[in-house]
CSV table of C-alpha atoms and ligand atoms in Angstrom, one decimal:
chain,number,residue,atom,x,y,z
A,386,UNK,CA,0.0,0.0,0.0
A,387,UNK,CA,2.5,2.4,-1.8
A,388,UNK,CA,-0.4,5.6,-0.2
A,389,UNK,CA,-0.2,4.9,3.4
A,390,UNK,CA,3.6,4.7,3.8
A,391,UNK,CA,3.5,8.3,1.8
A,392,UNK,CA,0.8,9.7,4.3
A,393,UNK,CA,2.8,8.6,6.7
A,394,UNK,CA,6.4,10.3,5.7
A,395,UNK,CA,7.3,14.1,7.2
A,396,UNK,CA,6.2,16.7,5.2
A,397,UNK,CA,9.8,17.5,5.1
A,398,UNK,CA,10.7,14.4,2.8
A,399,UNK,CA,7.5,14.5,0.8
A,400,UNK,CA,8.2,15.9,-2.9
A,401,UNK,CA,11.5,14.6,-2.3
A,402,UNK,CA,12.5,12.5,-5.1
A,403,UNK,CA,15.0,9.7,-4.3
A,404,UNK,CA,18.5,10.7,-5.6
A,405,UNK,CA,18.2,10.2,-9.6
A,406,UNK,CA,22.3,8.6,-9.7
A,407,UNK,CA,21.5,6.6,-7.5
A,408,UNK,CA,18.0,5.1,-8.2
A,409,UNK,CA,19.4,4.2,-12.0
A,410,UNK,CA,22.5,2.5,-10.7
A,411,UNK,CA,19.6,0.4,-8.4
A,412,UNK,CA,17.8,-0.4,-11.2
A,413,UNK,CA,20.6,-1.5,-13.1
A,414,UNK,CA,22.1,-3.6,-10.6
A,415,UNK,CA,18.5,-5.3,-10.5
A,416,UNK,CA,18.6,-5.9,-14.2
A,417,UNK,CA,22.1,-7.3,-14.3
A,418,UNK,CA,21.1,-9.8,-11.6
A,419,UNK,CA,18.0,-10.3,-13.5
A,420,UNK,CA,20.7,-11.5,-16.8
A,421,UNK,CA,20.4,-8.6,-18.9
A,422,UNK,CA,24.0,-7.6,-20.6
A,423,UNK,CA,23.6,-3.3,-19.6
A,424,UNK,CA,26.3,-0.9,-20.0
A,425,UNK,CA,26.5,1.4,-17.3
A,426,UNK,CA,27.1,5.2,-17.3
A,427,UNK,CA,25.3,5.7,-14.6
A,428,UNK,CA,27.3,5.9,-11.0
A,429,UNK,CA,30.0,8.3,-11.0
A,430,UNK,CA,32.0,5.8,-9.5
A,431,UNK,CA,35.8,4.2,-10.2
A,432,UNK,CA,36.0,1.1,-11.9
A,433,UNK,CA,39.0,0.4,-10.4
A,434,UNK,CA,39.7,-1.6,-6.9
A,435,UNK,CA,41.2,0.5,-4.1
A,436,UNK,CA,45.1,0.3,-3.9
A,437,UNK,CA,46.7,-2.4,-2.4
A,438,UNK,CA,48.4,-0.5,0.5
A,439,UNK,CA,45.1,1.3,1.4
A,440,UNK,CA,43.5,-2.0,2.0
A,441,UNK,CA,46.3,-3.8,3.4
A,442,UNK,CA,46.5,-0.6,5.6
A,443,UNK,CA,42.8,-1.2,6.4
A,444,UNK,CA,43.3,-4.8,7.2
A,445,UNK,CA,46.3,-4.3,9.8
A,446,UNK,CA,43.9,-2.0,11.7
A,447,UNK,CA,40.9,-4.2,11.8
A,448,UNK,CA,43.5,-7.4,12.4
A,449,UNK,CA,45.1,-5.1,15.2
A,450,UNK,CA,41.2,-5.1,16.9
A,451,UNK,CA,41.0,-0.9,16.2
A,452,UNK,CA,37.3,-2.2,15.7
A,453,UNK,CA,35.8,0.5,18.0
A,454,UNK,CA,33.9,3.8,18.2
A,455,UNK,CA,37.0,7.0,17.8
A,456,UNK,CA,36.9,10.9,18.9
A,457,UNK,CA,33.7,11.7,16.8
A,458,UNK,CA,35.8,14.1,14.9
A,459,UNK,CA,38.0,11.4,13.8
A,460,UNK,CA,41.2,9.8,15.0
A,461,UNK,CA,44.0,12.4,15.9
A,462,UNK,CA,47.0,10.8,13.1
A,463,UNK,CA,43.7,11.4,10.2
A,464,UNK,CA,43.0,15.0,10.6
A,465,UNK,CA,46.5,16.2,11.3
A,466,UNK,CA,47.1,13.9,7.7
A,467,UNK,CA,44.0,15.9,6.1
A,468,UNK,CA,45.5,19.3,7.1
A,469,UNK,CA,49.0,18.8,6.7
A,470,UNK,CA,47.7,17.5,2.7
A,471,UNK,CA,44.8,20.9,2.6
A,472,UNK,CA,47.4,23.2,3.9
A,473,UNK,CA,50.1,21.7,1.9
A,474,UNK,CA,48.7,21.2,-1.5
A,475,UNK,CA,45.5,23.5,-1.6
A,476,UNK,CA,47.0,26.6,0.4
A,477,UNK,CA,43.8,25.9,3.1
A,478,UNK,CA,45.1,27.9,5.8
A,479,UNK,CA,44.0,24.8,8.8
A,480,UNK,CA,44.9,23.2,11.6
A,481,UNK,CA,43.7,19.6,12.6
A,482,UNK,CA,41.5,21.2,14.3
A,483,UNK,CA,39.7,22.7,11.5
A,484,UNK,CA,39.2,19.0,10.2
A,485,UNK,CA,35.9,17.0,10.9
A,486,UNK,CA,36.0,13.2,9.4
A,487,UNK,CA,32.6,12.2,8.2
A,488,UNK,CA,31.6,10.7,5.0
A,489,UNK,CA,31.6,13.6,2.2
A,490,UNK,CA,27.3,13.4,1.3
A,491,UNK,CA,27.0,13.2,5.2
A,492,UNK,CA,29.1,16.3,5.4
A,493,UNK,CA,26.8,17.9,3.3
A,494,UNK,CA,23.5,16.7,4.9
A,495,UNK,CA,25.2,17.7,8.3
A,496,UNK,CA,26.0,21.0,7.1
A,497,UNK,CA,22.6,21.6,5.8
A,498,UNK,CA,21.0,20.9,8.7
A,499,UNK,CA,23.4,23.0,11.3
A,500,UNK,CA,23.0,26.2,8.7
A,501,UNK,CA,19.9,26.1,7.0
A,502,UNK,CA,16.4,27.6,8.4
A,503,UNK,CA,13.1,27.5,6.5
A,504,UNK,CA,12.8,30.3,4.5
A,505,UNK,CA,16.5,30.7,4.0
A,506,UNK,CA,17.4,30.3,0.2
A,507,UNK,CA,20.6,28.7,-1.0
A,508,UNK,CA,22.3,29.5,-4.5
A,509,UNK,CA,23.2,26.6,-6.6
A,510,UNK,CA,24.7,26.3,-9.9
A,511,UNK,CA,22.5,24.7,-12.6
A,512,UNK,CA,23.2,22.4,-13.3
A,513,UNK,CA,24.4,20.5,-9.8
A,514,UNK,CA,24.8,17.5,-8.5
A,515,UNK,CA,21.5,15.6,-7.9
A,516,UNK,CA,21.4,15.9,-3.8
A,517,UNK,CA,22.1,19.5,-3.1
A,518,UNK,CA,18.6,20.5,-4.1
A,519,UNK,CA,17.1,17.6,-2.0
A,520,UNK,CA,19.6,18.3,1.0
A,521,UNK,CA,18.9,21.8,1.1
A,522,UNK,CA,14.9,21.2,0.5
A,523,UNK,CA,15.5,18.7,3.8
A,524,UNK,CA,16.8,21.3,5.7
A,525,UNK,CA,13.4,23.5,4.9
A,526,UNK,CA,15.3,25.9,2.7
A,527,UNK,CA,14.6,26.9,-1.3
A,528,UNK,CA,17.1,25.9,-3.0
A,529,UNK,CA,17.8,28.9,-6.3
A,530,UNK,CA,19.6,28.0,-9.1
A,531,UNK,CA,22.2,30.3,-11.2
A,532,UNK,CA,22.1,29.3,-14.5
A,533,UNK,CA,25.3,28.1,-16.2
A,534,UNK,CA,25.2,27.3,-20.4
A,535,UNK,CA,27.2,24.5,-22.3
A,536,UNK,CA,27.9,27.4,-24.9
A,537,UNK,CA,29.8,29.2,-21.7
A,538,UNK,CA,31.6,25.3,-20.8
A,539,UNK,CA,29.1,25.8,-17.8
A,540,UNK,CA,31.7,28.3,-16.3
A,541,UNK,CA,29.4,30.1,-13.4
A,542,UNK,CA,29.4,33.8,-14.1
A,543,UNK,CA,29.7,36.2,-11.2
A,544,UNK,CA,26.9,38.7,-12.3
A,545,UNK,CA,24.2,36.0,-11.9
A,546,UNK,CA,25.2,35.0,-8.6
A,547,UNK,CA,24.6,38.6,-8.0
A,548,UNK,CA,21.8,39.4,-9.4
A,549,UNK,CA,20.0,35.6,-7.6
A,550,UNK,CA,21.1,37.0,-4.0
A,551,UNK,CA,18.3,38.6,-1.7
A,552,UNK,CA,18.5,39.2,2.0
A,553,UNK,CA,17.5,35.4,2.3
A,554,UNK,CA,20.1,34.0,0.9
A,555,UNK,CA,22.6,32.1,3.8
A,556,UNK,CA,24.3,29.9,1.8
A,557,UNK,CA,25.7,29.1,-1.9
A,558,UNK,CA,27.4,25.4,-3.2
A,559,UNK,CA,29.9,25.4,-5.2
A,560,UNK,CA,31.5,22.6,-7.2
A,561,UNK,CA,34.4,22.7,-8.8
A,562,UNK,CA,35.3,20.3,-10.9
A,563,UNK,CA,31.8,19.8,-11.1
A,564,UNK,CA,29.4,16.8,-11.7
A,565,UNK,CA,27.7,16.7,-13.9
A,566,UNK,CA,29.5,18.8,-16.3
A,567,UNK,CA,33.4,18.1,-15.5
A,568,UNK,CA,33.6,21.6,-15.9
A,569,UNK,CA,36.6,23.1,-13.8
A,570,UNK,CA,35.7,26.6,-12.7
A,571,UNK,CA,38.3,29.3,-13.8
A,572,UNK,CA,39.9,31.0,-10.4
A,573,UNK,CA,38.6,34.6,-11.7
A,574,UNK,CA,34.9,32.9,-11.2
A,575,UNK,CA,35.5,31.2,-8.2
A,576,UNK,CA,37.5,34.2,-6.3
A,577,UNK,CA,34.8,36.9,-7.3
A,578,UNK,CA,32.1,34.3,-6.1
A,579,UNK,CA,34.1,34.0,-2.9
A,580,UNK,CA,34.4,37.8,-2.5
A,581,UNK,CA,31.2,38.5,-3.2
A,582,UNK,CA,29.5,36.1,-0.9
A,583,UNK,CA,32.0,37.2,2.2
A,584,UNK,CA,30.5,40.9,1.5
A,585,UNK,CA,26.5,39.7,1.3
A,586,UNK,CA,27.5,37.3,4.5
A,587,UNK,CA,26.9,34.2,2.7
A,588,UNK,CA,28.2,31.2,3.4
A,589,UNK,CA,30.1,29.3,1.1
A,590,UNK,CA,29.9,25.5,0.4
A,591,UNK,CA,32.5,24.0,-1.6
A,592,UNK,CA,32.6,20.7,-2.4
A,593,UNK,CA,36.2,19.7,-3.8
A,594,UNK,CA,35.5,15.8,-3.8
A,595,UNK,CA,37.1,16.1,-7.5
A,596,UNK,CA,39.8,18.1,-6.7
A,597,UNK,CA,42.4,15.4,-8.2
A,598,UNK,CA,40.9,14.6,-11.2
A,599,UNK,CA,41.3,17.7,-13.7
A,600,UNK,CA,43.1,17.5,-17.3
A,601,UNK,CA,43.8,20.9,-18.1
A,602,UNK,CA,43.3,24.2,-16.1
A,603,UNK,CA,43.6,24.2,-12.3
A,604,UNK,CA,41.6,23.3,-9.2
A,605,UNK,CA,41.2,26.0,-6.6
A,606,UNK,CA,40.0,25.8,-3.0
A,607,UNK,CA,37.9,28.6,-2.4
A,608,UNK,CA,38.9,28.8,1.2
A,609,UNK,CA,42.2,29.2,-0.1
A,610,UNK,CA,41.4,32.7,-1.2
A,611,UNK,CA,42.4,35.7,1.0
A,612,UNK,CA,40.3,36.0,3.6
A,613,UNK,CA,38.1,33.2,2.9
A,614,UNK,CA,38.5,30.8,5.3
A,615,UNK,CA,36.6,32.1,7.8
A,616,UNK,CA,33.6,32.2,5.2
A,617,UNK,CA,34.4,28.8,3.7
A,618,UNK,CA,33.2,25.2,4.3
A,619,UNK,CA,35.3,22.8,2.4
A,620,UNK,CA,34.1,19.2,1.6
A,621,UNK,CA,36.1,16.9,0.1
A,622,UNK,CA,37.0,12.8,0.2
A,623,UNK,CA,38.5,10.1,-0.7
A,624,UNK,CA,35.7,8.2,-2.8
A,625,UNK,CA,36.9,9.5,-6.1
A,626,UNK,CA,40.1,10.1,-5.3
A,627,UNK,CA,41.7,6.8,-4.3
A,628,UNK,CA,38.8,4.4,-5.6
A,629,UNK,CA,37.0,4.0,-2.2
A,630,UNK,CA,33.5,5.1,-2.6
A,631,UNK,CA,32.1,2.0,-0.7
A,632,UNK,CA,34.3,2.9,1.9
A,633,UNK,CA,32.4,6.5,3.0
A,634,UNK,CA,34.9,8.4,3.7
A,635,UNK,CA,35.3,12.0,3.7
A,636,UNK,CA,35.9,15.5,5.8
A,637,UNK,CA,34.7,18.7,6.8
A,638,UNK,CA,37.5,21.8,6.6
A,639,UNK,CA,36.2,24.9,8.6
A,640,UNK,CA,36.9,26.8,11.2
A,641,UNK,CA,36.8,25.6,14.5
A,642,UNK,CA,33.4,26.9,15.2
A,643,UNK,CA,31.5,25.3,12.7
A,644,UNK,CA,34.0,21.9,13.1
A,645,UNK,CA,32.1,22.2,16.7
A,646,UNK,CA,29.1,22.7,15.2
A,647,UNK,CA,28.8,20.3,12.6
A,648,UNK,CA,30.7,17.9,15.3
A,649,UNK,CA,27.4,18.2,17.4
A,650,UNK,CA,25.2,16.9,14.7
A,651,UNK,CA,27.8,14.1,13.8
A,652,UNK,CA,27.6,12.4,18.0
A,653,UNK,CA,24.0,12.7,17.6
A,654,UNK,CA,23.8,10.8,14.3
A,655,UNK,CA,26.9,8.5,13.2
A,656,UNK,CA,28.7,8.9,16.2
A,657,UNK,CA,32.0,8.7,14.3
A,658,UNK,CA,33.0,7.1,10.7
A,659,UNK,CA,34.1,3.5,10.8
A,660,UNK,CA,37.1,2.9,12.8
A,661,UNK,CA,39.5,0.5,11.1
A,662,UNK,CA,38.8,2.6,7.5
A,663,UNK,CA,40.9,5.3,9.4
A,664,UNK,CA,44.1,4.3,9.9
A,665,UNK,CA,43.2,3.6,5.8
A,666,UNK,CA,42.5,7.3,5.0
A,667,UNK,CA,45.8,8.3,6.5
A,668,UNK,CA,48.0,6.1,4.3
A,669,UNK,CA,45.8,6.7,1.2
A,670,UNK,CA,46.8,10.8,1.6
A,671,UNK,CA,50.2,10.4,3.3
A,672,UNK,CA,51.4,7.2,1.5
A,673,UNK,CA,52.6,6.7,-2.2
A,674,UNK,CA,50.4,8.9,-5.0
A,675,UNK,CA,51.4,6.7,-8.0
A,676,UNK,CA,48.0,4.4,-8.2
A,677,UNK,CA,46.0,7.8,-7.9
A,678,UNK,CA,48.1,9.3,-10.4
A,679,UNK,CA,47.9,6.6,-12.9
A,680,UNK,CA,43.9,6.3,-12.5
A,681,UNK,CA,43.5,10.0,-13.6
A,682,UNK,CA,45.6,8.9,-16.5
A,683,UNK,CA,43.2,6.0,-17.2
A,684,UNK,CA,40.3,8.8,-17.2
A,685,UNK,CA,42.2,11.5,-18.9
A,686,UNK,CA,42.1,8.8,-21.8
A,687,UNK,CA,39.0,7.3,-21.2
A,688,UNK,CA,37.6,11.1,-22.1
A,689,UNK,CA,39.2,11.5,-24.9
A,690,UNK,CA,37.9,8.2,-26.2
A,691,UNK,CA,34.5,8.8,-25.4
A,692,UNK,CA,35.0,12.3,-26.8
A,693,UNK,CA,35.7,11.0,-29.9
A,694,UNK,CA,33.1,8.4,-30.2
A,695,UNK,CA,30.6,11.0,-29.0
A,696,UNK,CA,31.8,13.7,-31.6
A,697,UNK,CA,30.3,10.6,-34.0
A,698,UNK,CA,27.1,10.3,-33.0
A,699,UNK,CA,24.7,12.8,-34.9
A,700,UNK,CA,22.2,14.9,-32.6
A,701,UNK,CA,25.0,15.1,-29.9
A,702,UNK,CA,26.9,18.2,-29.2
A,703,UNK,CA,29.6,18.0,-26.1
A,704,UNK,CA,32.2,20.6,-24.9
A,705,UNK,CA,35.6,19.1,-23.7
A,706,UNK,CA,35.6,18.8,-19.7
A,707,UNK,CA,38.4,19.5,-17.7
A,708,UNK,CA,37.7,17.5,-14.9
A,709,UNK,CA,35.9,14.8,-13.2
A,710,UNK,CA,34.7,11.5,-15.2
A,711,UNK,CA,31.3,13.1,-16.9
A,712,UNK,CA,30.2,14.2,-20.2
A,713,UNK,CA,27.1,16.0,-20.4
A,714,UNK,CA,26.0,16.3,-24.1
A,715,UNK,CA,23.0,17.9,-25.5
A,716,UNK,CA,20.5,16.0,-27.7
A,717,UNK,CA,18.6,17.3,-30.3
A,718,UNK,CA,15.5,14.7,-30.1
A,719,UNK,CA,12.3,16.3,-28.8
A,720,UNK,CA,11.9,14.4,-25.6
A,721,UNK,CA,12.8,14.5,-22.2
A,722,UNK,CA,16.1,13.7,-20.8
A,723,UNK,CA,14.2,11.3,-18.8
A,724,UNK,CA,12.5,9.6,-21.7
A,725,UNK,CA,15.5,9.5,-23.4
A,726,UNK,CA,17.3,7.7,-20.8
A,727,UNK,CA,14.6,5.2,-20.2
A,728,UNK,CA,14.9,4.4,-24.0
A,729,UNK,CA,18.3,4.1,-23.9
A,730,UNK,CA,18.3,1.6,-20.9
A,731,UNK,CA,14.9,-0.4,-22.2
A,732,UNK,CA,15.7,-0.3,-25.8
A,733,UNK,CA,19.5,0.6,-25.9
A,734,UNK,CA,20.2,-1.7,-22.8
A,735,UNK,CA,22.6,1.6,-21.7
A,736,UNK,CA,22.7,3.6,-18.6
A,737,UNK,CA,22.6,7.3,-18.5
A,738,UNK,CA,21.6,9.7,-16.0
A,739,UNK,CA,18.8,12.1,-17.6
A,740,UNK,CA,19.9,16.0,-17.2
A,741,UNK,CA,16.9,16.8,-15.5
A,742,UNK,CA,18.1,15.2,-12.4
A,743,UNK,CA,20.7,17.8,-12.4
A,744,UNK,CA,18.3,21.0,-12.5
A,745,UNK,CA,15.9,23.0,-14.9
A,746,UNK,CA,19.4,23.9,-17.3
A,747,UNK,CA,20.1,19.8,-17.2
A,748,UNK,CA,16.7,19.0,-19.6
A,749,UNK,CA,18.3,18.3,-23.0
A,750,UNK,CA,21.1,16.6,-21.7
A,751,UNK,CA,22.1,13.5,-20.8
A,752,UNK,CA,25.0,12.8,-18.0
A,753,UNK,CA,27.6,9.8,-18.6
A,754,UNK,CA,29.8,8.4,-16.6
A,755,UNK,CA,32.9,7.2,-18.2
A,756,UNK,CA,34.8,5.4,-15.5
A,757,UNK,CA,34.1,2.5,-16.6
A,758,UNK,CA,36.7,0.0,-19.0
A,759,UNK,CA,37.7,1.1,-22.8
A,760,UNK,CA,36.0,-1.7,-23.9
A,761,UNK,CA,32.8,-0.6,-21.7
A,762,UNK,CA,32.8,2.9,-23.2
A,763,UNK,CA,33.1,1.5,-27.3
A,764,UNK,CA,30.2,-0.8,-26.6
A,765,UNK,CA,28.0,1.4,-24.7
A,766,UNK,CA,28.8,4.3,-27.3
A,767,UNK,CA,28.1,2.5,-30.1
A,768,UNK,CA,24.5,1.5,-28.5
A,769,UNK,CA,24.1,5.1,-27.9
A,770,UNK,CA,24.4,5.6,-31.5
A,771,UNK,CA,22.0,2.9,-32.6
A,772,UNK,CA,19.1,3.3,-30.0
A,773,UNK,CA,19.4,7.6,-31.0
A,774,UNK,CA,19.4,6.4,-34.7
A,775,UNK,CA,16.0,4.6,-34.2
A,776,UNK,CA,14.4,7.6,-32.7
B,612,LIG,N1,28.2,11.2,-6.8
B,612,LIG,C1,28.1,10.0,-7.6
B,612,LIG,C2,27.2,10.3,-8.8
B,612,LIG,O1,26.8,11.4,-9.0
B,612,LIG,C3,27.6,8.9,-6.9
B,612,LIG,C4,26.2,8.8,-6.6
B,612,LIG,C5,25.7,9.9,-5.8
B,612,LIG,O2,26.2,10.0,-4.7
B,612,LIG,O3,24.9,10.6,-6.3
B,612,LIG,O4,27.0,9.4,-9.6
């Protein structure tokens, strides 16, 4: 009785959809136990297994019995490793006691419920990644979006952030290199953002959680700017990174305020993130880079590939991202992204995540995720190209 359990939901959760990445990557995994041979652009998630002396690193700890609850803020050796590596290679002015450990979508749920009121209105780039709207709605806040154009490479100009703020605004999210569109904002963008929101009293969001995976321009921490810091909530983790999104595992940068803050939420909820993945965290960041390195190799020509192939397929149009692992190209068929995507999993046996997921600007586009094998992105291309064919 699909009607009573929705009577029965807060108000606060109904009109929430579920999170659009992850209800396709569901329903694909159901279909691929069900037999069915589906090529899947759907997660934005590694292909490849965790490096060996992250896990042996994780199996020392849980072999050494470190199978406990730790300091809700995470063990000691972890944040000084995240601030020595923020301070180090992002210019983040922090301490380890600016750090709070906590898985990186948790960090943004916890963040939107220690800032956000009803009525406040949060500025979000469109398009965004599927759970900022949802998060933010959660909290009892509007989310408004600042639109952003394929024409511009979805760089996020200044003037509209502007011209969306009102005296409700508390908050805006940025996210740079961003999903969906890989687009890696330019530091003129990002520092007038910055500047402007520290003069309206905004806070800033920024979640970095593709920081290491850009192929041409720079990545910038906002909080890195002068002045910023104080302003600034950094997000960032090690899902992407290192390969280790089922490990859920991530951080808060801030200052030491909000670290309490946000730190209050996290003893009332998680209590702490999983103790033996800790000791894990600090040898993915302080041990040897070369695996990481070599995966953003393996994307850097995983995207050209699937730039290629894409730039073949008539009705497609797609600028070159800088970052992340997604394309987001335009169709010229006149249905919805999320017609189109159900076509291209029911009759194209391919898995895309519509645009629409990602905000008003995303309808017309399609997001794919190509970390996923060579071989993976020919096939699923090429079905891409037949099932848009038959339209
Ligand atoms: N962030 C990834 C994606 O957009 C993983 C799923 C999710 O958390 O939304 O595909």
């Amino acid at each position: 009785m699909p009607g009573r359990v929705d009577g029965m939901i807060s108000k606060r959760l109904q009109g929430v959809p579920p999170s659009g990445t992850v209800k396709i990557s569901n329903l694909v995994s159901q279909m691929v136990a069900e037999g069915k041979d589906i090529v899947s652009f759907s997660m934005g998630e590694p292909d490849f297994t965790t490096p060996d002396n992250i896990i042996k690193a994780c199996v020392d700890s849980l072999e050494g019995g470190f199978t406990h609850y730790t300091p809700s803020a995470g063990i000691p050796e972890l944040r000084k490793a995240i601030a020595q590596v923020a301070s180090r290679d992002n210019g983040i002015p922090c301490k380890p006691s600016n750090v709070l450990v906590t898985p990186t979508k948790q960090a943004i749920f916890l963040i939107a419920l220690g800032y956000l009121d009803p009525g406040d209105e949060v500025l979000l780039p469109d398009p965004a990644w599927v759970s900022y709207e949802a998060v933010v709605r959660l909290a009892g806040a509007t989310p408004v979006y600042v639109n952003t154009t394929s024409e511009d490479r979805f760089v996020i100009d200044p003037d509209r952030v502007s011209e969306a703020i009102t005296h409700k605004t508390k908050m805006m999210i940025v996210n740079s290199p961003s999903n969906p569109t890989g687009c890696v904002q330019p530091r003129e963008s990002l520092a007038a953002i910055s500047e402007i929101c520290a003069d309206r009293g905004i806070r800033v969001l920024s979640d970095e959680i593709y920081e290491h995976i850009v192929y041409s321009g720079k990545h910038y921490s906002m909080a890195a700017f002068p002045d910023a810091f104080e302003n600034t909530l950094t997000v960032s983790g090690l899902s992407k990174t290192y390969a280790m999104t089922g490990w859920r595992l991530g951080w808060v940068i801030a200052p030491e305020d909000d670290v309490k803050a946000i730190n209050r939420l996290q003893t009332h909820s998680i209590t702490c993130c999983t103790s033996f993945t800790q000791p894990a965290a600090v040898e993915a960041l302080l041990g040897p880079q070369d695996a990481r390195k070599s995966m953003v190799g393996e994307f850097r020509k995983r995207r050209d590939l699937a730039m290629d192939l894409i730039s073949e397929i008539p009705g497609l149009e797609c600028s070159l991202p800088d970052g992340a692992f997604y394309l987001f190209p335009k169709y010229d068929a006149k249905i919805s992204s999320t017609e189109l995507a159900e076509i291209l999993l029911q009759k194209g046996c391919v898995a895309v995540t519509p645009g629409r997921a990602f905000g008003p600007a995303g309808e017309g586009h399609f997001r794919l995720s190509y970390a996923t094998s060579e071989d993976r992105i020919i096939e699923g291309m090429g079905r891409i190209k037949r099932t848009l064919a038959d339209l």
